[in-house]
């Protein structure tokens, strides 16, 4: 969680310095969800995420350097600089992105899970998405088909209460999201998304059920983003007090306090942790700074698949 927090703080700084351009959606405040859930997954499982996915990529094991290079638009980036912040992708860790389309990852995840089921592979596809996606038609299509075909997919809904500036209760008649999944016969329950241990426990339980043939499961993580939706957002839709209130439950601070309290961590342990993270990020920035852009001649490469000549 500390790695993700510090990495994104650096990204915000680099964005202000116009080193990173385009869109940038920070995950700060929500780290417990990706970190907790990722502990329950195995190397062979697949991950699908949204445009707020730096934390998921880092927690999955995509290197900080290749993510930073991607942010810079460099060809050394995990998507060759063609994706940027919203489209991190890494075949080696089965990280299927990053997706700028709200709800766009859901059919990808259901398709991956369908392939696994048809080929009788015991793999799980974990699909992270924001609560804003429940307003999309494809959310309902995906819930229906996943349940109907009993697909090995885990839906991980990150309910941070807002979709850009729209509060959930302003756009949905039913704000109990587990109930929406349950209506498709998908087992679903809410989880404290600010508590990394609760997130891991819930994910383990759900992943085990999915892996053992129990069909799709749905977790609603109740969480909060501390920063703006993206770098352009005056945040007129929420009060400063509300943000401050949620910050008292900061997942990094509260987990650190818990570890201290239980005698598992002291200040001497923390210092090298901070130093390691700082060194890793400094190296990632150095790597990105030294990066190169793809040549113009390659602009249309990958638009169509490359066939070998017969
Ligand atoms: C299909 C589609 N409609 C609208 C948008 C514009 N848009 C970008 S982010 C966003 C809000 C999504 O909120 P949520 O799913 O709750 O995710 P969060 O940003 O809170 O993590 C919207 C409406 C989009 N990217 N895709
Ligand atoms: Mg949201």
CSV table of C-alpha atoms and ligand atoms in Angstrom, one decimal:
chain,number,residue,atom,x,y,z
A,1,UNK,CA,0.0,0.0,0.0
A,2,UNK,CA,2.9,2.3,0.8
A,3,UNK,CA,4.5,1.6,-2.6
A,4,UNK,CA,1.2,2.5,-4.4
A,5,UNK,CA,0.7,5.6,-2.3
A,6,UNK,CA,4.2,7.0,-2.8
A,7,UNK,CA,4.2,6.0,-6.5
A,8,UNK,CA,1.0,7.9,-7.2
A,9,UNK,CA,2.1,11.0,-5.1
A,10,UNK,CA,5.1,11.1,-7.5
A,11,UNK,CA,2.8,10.7,-10.5
A,12,UNK,CA,0.8,13.8,-9.3
A,13,UNK,CA,4.0,15.7,-9.0
A,14,UNK,CA,5.2,14.7,-12.5
A,15,UNK,CA,1.8,15.5,-13.9
A,16,UNK,CA,2.1,19.1,-12.6
A,17,UNK,CA,5.5,19.3,-14.1
A,18,UNK,CA,3.9,18.2,-17.5
A,19,UNK,CA,6.1,15.1,-17.6
A,20,UNK,CA,3.0,12.9,-17.6
A,21,UNK,CA,0.2,14.2,-19.8
A,22,UNK,CA,-3.3,13.1,-20.8
A,23,UNK,CA,-5.5,11.8,-18.1
A,24,UNK,CA,-4.4,10.6,-14.6
A,25,UNK,CA,-6.8,9.0,-12.1
A,26,UNK,CA,-5.3,8.4,-8.7
A,27,UNK,CA,-6.2,5.5,-6.5
A,28,UNK,CA,-5.0,7.2,-3.3
A,29,UNK,CA,-7.3,6.2,-0.4
A,30,UNK,CA,-8.5,2.9,-2.1
A,31,UNK,CA,-5.2,1.0,-1.9
A,32,UNK,CA,-6.5,-1.6,0.6
A,33,UNK,CA,-8.9,-3.0,-2.0
A,34,UNK,CA,-6.3,-3.9,-4.7
A,35,UNK,CA,-3.7,-5.0,-2.3
A,36,UNK,CA,-6.0,-7.1,-0.1
A,37,UNK,CA,-7.8,-8.7,-3.1
A,38,UNK,CA,-4.6,-9.4,-5.0
A,39,UNK,CA,-3.2,-11.6,-2.1
A,40,UNK,CA,-6.0,-14.1,-2.8
A,41,UNK,CA,-5.0,-14.5,-6.5
A,42,UNK,CA,-2.5,-16.9,-8.1
A,43,UNK,CA,-0.1,-16.3,-10.9
A,44,UNK,CA,-2.3,-18.1,-13.4
A,45,UNK,CA,-5.3,-16.0,-12.7
A,46,UNK,CA,-6.3,-13.0,-14.8
A,47,UNK,CA,-6.9,-9.4,-13.7
A,48,UNK,CA,-9.1,-6.8,-15.5
A,49,UNK,CA,-9.2,-3.3,-14.1
A,50,UNK,CA,-10.3,0.3,-15.0
A,51,UNK,CA,-8.5,3.5,-15.8
A,52,UNK,CA,-7.8,3.9,-12.0
A,53,UNK,CA,-5.5,0.9,-12.2
A,54,UNK,CA,-1.9,1.9,-11.2
A,55,UNK,CA,-2.3,0.3,-7.8
A,56,UNK,CA,-3.7,-2.9,-9.3
A,57,UNK,CA,-0.8,-3.2,-11.7
A,58,UNK,CA,1.8,-2.5,-9.0
A,59,UNK,CA,0.2,-5.0,-6.6
A,60,UNK,CA,0.0,-7.6,-9.4
A,61,UNK,CA,3.8,-7.3,-10.0
A,62,UNK,CA,4.0,-5.1,-13.1
A,63,UNK,CA,7.3,-3.2,-12.6
A,64,UNK,CA,7.1,0.3,-11.4
A,65,UNK,CA,9.6,1.3,-14.1
A,66,UNK,CA,7.5,-0.1,-16.9
A,67,UNK,CA,4.4,1.6,-15.5
A,68,UNK,CA,6.2,5.0,-15.2
A,69,UNK,CA,7.6,4.7,-18.7
A,70,UNK,CA,4.1,4.0,-19.9
A,71,UNK,CA,2.9,7.2,-18.2
A,72,UNK,CA,5.6,9.1,-20.0
A,73,UNK,CA,4.4,7.6,-23.4
A,74,UNK,CA,7.7,5.8,-23.9
A,75,UNK,CA,8.1,2.6,-25.9
A,76,UNK,CA,9.8,1.0,-22.9
A,77,UNK,CA,6.4,1.2,-21.1
A,78,UNK,CA,4.3,-1.8,-20.5
A,79,UNK,CA,2.0,-0.9,-23.4
A,80,UNK,CA,4.8,0.5,-25.5
A,81,UNK,CA,3.7,4.0,-24.6
A,82,UNK,CA,0.5,3.6,-26.7
A,83,UNK,CA,-1.8,3.3,-23.7
A,84,UNK,CA,-0.6,5.7,-21.0
A,85,UNK,CA,-2.0,5.8,-17.5
A,86,UNK,CA,-5.4,4.4,-18.4
A,87,UNK,CA,-4.2,1.4,-20.4
A,88,UNK,CA,-1.6,-0.4,-18.5
A,89,UNK,CA,-1.3,-3.9,-19.9
A,90,UNK,CA,1.1,-6.8,-19.1
A,91,UNK,CA,0.8,-10.2,-20.6
A,92,UNK,CA,3.4,-11.7,-18.3
A,93,UNK,CA,1.3,-11.1,-15.2
A,94,UNK,CA,-2.0,-11.7,-17.0
A,95,UNK,CA,-2.9,-8.1,-16.4
A,96,UNK,CA,-5.6,-7.4,-19.0
A,97,UNK,CA,-5.7,-3.6,-18.5
A,98,UNK,CA,-6.6,-0.7,-17.8
A,99,UNK,CA,-9.8,0.4,-19.7
A,100,UNK,CA,-11.0,3.9,-20.4
A,101,UNK,CA,-14.6,2.8,-20.9
A,102,UNK,CA,-16.8,2.6,-17.8
A,103,UNK,CA,-17.9,-1.0,-17.6
A,104,UNK,CA,-15.7,-1.9,-20.6
A,105,UNK,CA,-13.6,-4.5,-18.6
A,106,UNK,CA,-16.6,-6.5,-17.6
A,107,UNK,CA,-17.3,-8.3,-20.9
A,108,UNK,CA,-13.5,-8.8,-21.3
A,109,UNK,CA,-13.5,-10.6,-17.9
A,110,UNK,CA,-16.5,-12.7,-18.7
A,111,UNK,CA,-14.9,-13.7,-22.0
A,112,UNK,CA,-11.7,-14.7,-20.3
A,113,UNK,CA,-13.7,-16.7,-17.8
A,114,UNK,CA,-15.8,-18.4,-20.5
A,115,UNK,CA,-12.5,-19.4,-22.3
A,116,UNK,CA,-11.2,-21.0,-19.1
A,117,UNK,CA,-14.5,-22.8,-18.5
A,118,UNK,CA,-14.6,-24.2,-22.0
A,119,UNK,CA,-11.0,-25.3,-21.8
A,120,UNK,CA,-11.5,-26.7,-18.3
A,121,UNK,CA,-8.8,-24.6,-16.8
A,122,UNK,CA,-9.0,-23.9,-13.0
A,123,UNK,CA,-8.3,-20.2,-13.3
A,124,UNK,CA,-10.1,-17.2,-11.9
A,125,UNK,CA,-10.6,-13.9,-13.6
A,126,UNK,CA,-10.8,-11.0,-11.2
A,127,UNK,CA,-12.6,-8.0,-12.5
A,128,UNK,CA,-12.2,-4.6,-10.7
A,129,UNK,CA,-14.7,-1.8,-11.6
A,130,UNK,CA,-16.2,1.3,-10.1
A,131,UNK,CA,-19.7,1.5,-8.8
A,132,UNK,CA,-20.5,3.8,-11.8
A,133,UNK,CA,-20.4,0.7,-14.0
A,134,UNK,CA,-23.6,-0.6,-12.5
A,135,UNK,CA,-25.5,2.0,-14.6
A,136,UNK,CA,-24.2,0.4,-17.8
A,137,UNK,CA,-26.2,-2.1,-19.8
A,138,UNK,CA,-23.1,-4.3,-20.2
A,139,UNK,CA,-22.9,-4.7,-16.4
A,140,UNK,CA,-26.3,-6.4,-16.4
A,141,UNK,CA,-25.5,-8.5,-19.5
A,142,UNK,CA,-22.3,-9.6,-17.9
A,143,UNK,CA,-23.9,-10.5,-14.5
A,144,UNK,CA,-26.6,-12.5,-16.4
A,145,UNK,CA,-24.2,-14.5,-18.6
A,146,UNK,CA,-21.7,-15.1,-15.9
A,147,UNK,CA,-24.4,-16.5,-13.6
A,148,UNK,CA,-26.2,-18.4,-16.4
A,149,UNK,CA,-23.0,-20.1,-17.6
A,150,UNK,CA,-21.5,-20.4,-14.0
A,151,UNK,CA,-18.3,-18.8,-15.1
A,152,UNK,CA,-15.1,-18.6,-12.9
A,153,UNK,CA,-15.2,-14.8,-12.5
A,154,UNK,CA,-14.9,-12.7,-9.4
A,155,UNK,CA,-16.5,-9.2,-9.6
A,156,UNK,CA,-14.8,-6.7,-7.4
A,157,UNK,CA,-16.8,-3.5,-7.3
A,158,UNK,CA,-15.0,-0.5,-5.8
A,159,UNK,CA,-17.8,1.6,-4.4
A,160,UNK,CA,-16.1,5.0,-3.7
A,161,UNK,CA,-19.6,6.6,-3.7
A,162,UNK,CA,-19.0,8.8,-6.8
A,163,UNK,CA,-18.8,8.4,-10.5
A,164,UNK,CA,-17.0,11.6,-11.5
A,165,UNK,CA,-19.3,14.1,-9.8
A,166,UNK,CA,-22.4,12.0,-9.5
A,167,UNK,CA,-23.2,10.4,-6.1
A,168,UNK,CA,-24.5,6.9,-6.3
A,169,UNK,CA,-27.8,7.8,-4.8
A,170,UNK,CA,-28.4,10.5,-7.4
A,171,UNK,CA,-28.2,8.0,-10.2
A,172,UNK,CA,-29.5,4.7,-8.9
A,173,UNK,CA,-32.8,3.8,-7.4
A,174,UNK,CA,-31.3,0.8,-5.6
A,175,UNK,CA,-27.9,1.7,-4.0
A,176,UNK,CA,-27.4,-1.7,-2.4
A,177,UNK,CA,-25.1,-3.1,-5.0
A,178,UNK,CA,-24.8,-6.6,-3.6
A,179,UNK,CA,-28.6,-6.8,-4.1
A,180,UNK,CA,-28.2,-6.1,-7.8
A,181,UNK,CA,-25.7,-9.0,-8.1
A,182,UNK,CA,-27.9,-11.2,-5.9
A,183,UNK,CA,-30.8,-10.6,-8.3
A,184,UNK,CA,-28.8,-12.5,-10.9
A,185,UNK,CA,-28.3,-15.4,-8.4
A,186,UNK,CA,-24.7,-14.3,-7.8
A,187,UNK,CA,-23.5,-14.6,-4.2
A,188,UNK,CA,-22.5,-11.1,-3.1
A,189,UNK,CA,-21.6,-9.2,0.1
A,190,UNK,CA,-20.2,-5.9,1.2
A,191,UNK,CA,-16.7,-5.5,2.5
A,192,UNK,CA,-14.9,-2.7,4.5
A,193,UNK,CA,-12.7,-1.4,1.7
A,194,UNK,CA,-10.6,0.7,4.0
A,195,UNK,CA,-9.3,-2.3,5.9
A,196,UNK,CA,-6.8,-4.4,4.0
A,197,UNK,CA,-7.2,-7.4,6.2
A,198,UNK,CA,-11.0,-7.4,5.6
A,199,UNK,CA,-10.4,-7.1,1.9
A,200,UNK,CA,-8.0,-10.0,1.8
A,201,UNK,CA,-10.3,-12.2,3.9
A,202,UNK,CA,-13.3,-11.5,1.7
A,203,UNK,CA,-11.3,-12.0,-1.5
A,204,UNK,CA,-9.9,-15.3,-0.2
A,205,UNK,CA,-13.3,-16.7,0.6
A,206,UNK,CA,-14.7,-15.6,-2.7
A,207,UNK,CA,-11.8,-16.8,-4.8
A,208,UNK,CA,-11.9,-20.2,-3.2
A,209,UNK,CA,-15.6,-20.5,-4.0
A,210,UNK,CA,-15.1,-19.4,-7.6
A,211,UNK,CA,-12.1,-21.7,-8.1
A,212,UNK,CA,-13.9,-24.7,-6.7
A,213,UNK,CA,-16.6,-24.4,-9.3
A,214,UNK,CA,-19.1,-22.2,-7.4
A,215,UNK,CA,-19.6,-19.8,-10.3
A,216,UNK,CA,-19.3,-16.0,-10.2
A,217,UNK,CA,-19.1,-14.1,-6.9
A,218,UNK,CA,-19.4,-10.4,-6.3
A,219,UNK,CA,-17.8,-8.2,-3.6
A,220,UNK,CA,-18.8,-4.7,-3.0
A,221,UNK,CA,-15.8,-2.8,-1.4
A,222,UNK,CA,-16.9,0.3,0.4
A,223,UNK,CA,-14.1,2.7,-0.1
A,224,UNK,CA,-13.3,6.4,-0.9
A,225,UNK,CA,-10.9,8.3,-3.1
A,226,UNK,CA,-9.1,11.0,-1.3
A,227,UNK,CA,-8.1,12.9,-4.4
A,228,UNK,CA,-10.1,14.4,-7.2
A,229,UNK,CA,-11.7,12.1,-9.9
A,230,UNK,CA,-8.8,13.0,-12.2
A,231,UNK,CA,-6.4,15.9,-12.3
A,232,UNK,CA,-9.1,18.2,-13.6
A,233,UNK,CA,-11.9,18.3,-11.0
A,234,UNK,CA,-12.8,21.2,-8.7
A,235,UNK,CA,-14.7,18.6,-6.5
A,236,UNK,CA,-17.8,20.8,-6.1
A,237,UNK,CA,-20.0,17.7,-5.5
A,238,UNK,CA,-18.6,16.8,-2.0
A,239,UNK,CA,-17.6,18.7,1.1
A,240,UNK,CA,-14.1,19.1,2.5
A,241,UNK,CA,-15.5,17.7,5.8
A,242,UNK,CA,-16.7,14.5,4.1
A,243,UNK,CA,-13.2,14.0,2.6
A,244,UNK,CA,-11.5,14.7,6.0
A,245,UNK,CA,-13.9,12.3,7.7
A,246,UNK,CA,-12.9,9.5,5.4
A,247,UNK,CA,-9.2,10.3,5.7
A,248,UNK,CA,-9.4,9.4,9.4
A,249,UNK,CA,-9.8,5.8,8.0
A,250,UNK,CA,-6.8,6.0,5.7
A,251,UNK,CA,-5.9,2.4,5.0
A,252,UNK,CA,-2.1,3.0,5.1
A,253,UNK,CA,-2.2,4.9,8.4
A,254,UNK,CA,-4.7,2.6,10.1
A,255,UNK,CA,-2.9,-0.7,9.0
A,256,UNK,CA,0.4,0.8,10.2
A,257,UNK,CA,-1.2,1.6,13.6
A,258,UNK,CA,-2.7,-1.9,13.8
A,259,UNK,CA,0.7,-3.5,13.2
A,260,UNK,CA,2.4,-1.3,15.8
A,261,UNK,CA,-0.3,-2.1,18.3
A,262,UNK,CA,0.1,-5.8,17.7
A,263,UNK,CA,3.8,-5.4,18.1
A,264,UNK,CA,4.5,-6.6,14.5
A,265,UNK,CA,6.1,-3.3,13.4
A,266,UNK,CA,8.1,-0.5,15.0
A,267,UNK,CA,9.5,2.8,13.8
A,268,UNK,CA,12.9,1.1,12.9
A,269,UNK,CA,11.1,-1.3,10.6
A,270,UNK,CA,9.3,1.6,8.8
A,271,UNK,CA,12.3,3.6,7.9
A,272,UNK,CA,13.9,1.1,5.5
A,273,UNK,CA,10.4,0.4,4.1
A,274,UNK,CA,10.0,4.1,3.1
A,275,UNK,CA,13.6,4.1,1.9
A,276,UNK,CA,13.2,1.1,-0.3
A,277,UNK,CA,10.0,2.5,-1.8
A,278,UNK,CA,11.6,5.9,-2.4
A,279,UNK,CA,14.6,4.2,-4.2
A,280,UNK,CA,12.3,2.0,-6.4
A,281,UNK,CA,10.3,5.1,-7.5
A,282,UNK,CA,13.5,7.2,-8.1
A,283,UNK,CA,14.7,4.4,-10.3
A,284,UNK,CA,11.4,4.2,-12.2
A,285,UNK,CA,11.5,7.9,-12.9
A,286,UNK,CA,15.1,7.7,-14.0
A,287,UNK,CA,14.1,4.8,-16.4
A,288,UNK,CA,11.2,6.9,-17.8
A,289,UNK,CA,13.3,10.0,-18.2
A,290,UNK,CA,15.9,8.0,-20.2
A,291,UNK,CA,13.2,6.5,-22.4
A,292,UNK,CA,12.5,6.8,-26.1
A,293,UNK,CA,9.4,7.3,-28.2
A,294,UNK,CA,8.3,4.9,-30.9
A,295,UNK,CA,9.3,6.0,-34.3
A,296,UNK,CA,6.6,7.6,-36.5
A,297,UNK,CA,7.0,4.7,-39.0
A,298,UNK,CA,5.6,2.3,-36.4
A,299,UNK,CA,2.4,4.4,-35.9
A,300,UNK,CA,0.1,2.0,-37.7
A,301,UNK,CA,1.8,-1.2,-36.4
A,302,UNK,CA,-0.6,-3.4,-34.4
A,303,UNK,CA,-3.7,-1.8,-35.9
A,304,UNK,CA,-4.1,-5.1,-37.7
A,305,UNK,CA,-2.5,-8.4,-36.5
A,306,UNK,CA,0.8,-9.1,-38.2
A,307,UNK,CA,0.7,-12.2,-40.4
A,308,UNK,CA,3.7,-14.1,-41.4
A,309,UNK,CA,3.9,-14.4,-45.2
A,310,UNK,CA,2.6,-17.7,-46.5
B,1,LIG,C1,-19.1,4.4,-21.2
B,1,LIG,C2,-18.5,5.6,-20.6
B,1,LIG,N1,-19.4,6.6,-20.2
B,1,LIG,C3,-18.9,7.7,-19.6
B,1,LIG,C4,-17.5,7.8,-19.4
B,1,LIG,C5,-17.0,9.1,-18.7
B,1,LIG,N2,-16.5,8.7,-17.4
B,1,LIG,C6,-15.2,8.5,-17.1
B,1,LIG,S1,-15.0,8.0,-15.5
B,1,LIG,C7,-16.6,8.1,-15.2
B,1,LIG,C8,-17.1,7.8,-13.8
B,1,LIG,C9,-17.0,6.3,-13.4
B,1,LIG,O1,-17.1,6.2,-12.0
B,1,LIG,P1,-16.9,4.8,-11.3
B,1,LIG,O2,-17.2,3.7,-12.2
B,1,LIG,O3,-17.6,4.9,-10.0
B,1,LIG,O4,-15.3,4.7,-11.1
B,1,LIG,P2,-14.4,5.7,-10.2
B,1,LIG,O5,-13.9,6.8,-11.1
B,1,LIG,O6,-15.2,6.2,-9.1
B,1,LIG,O7,-13.2,4.8,-9.8
B,1,LIG,C10,-17.3,8.5,-16.3
B,1,LIG,C11,-18.8,8.6,-16.3
B,1,LIG,C12,-16.7,6.8,-19.8
B,1,LIG,N3,-15.4,6.8,-19.7
B,1,LIG,N4,-17.2,5.7,-20.4
B,2,LIG,MG1,-16.9,5.5,-8.2
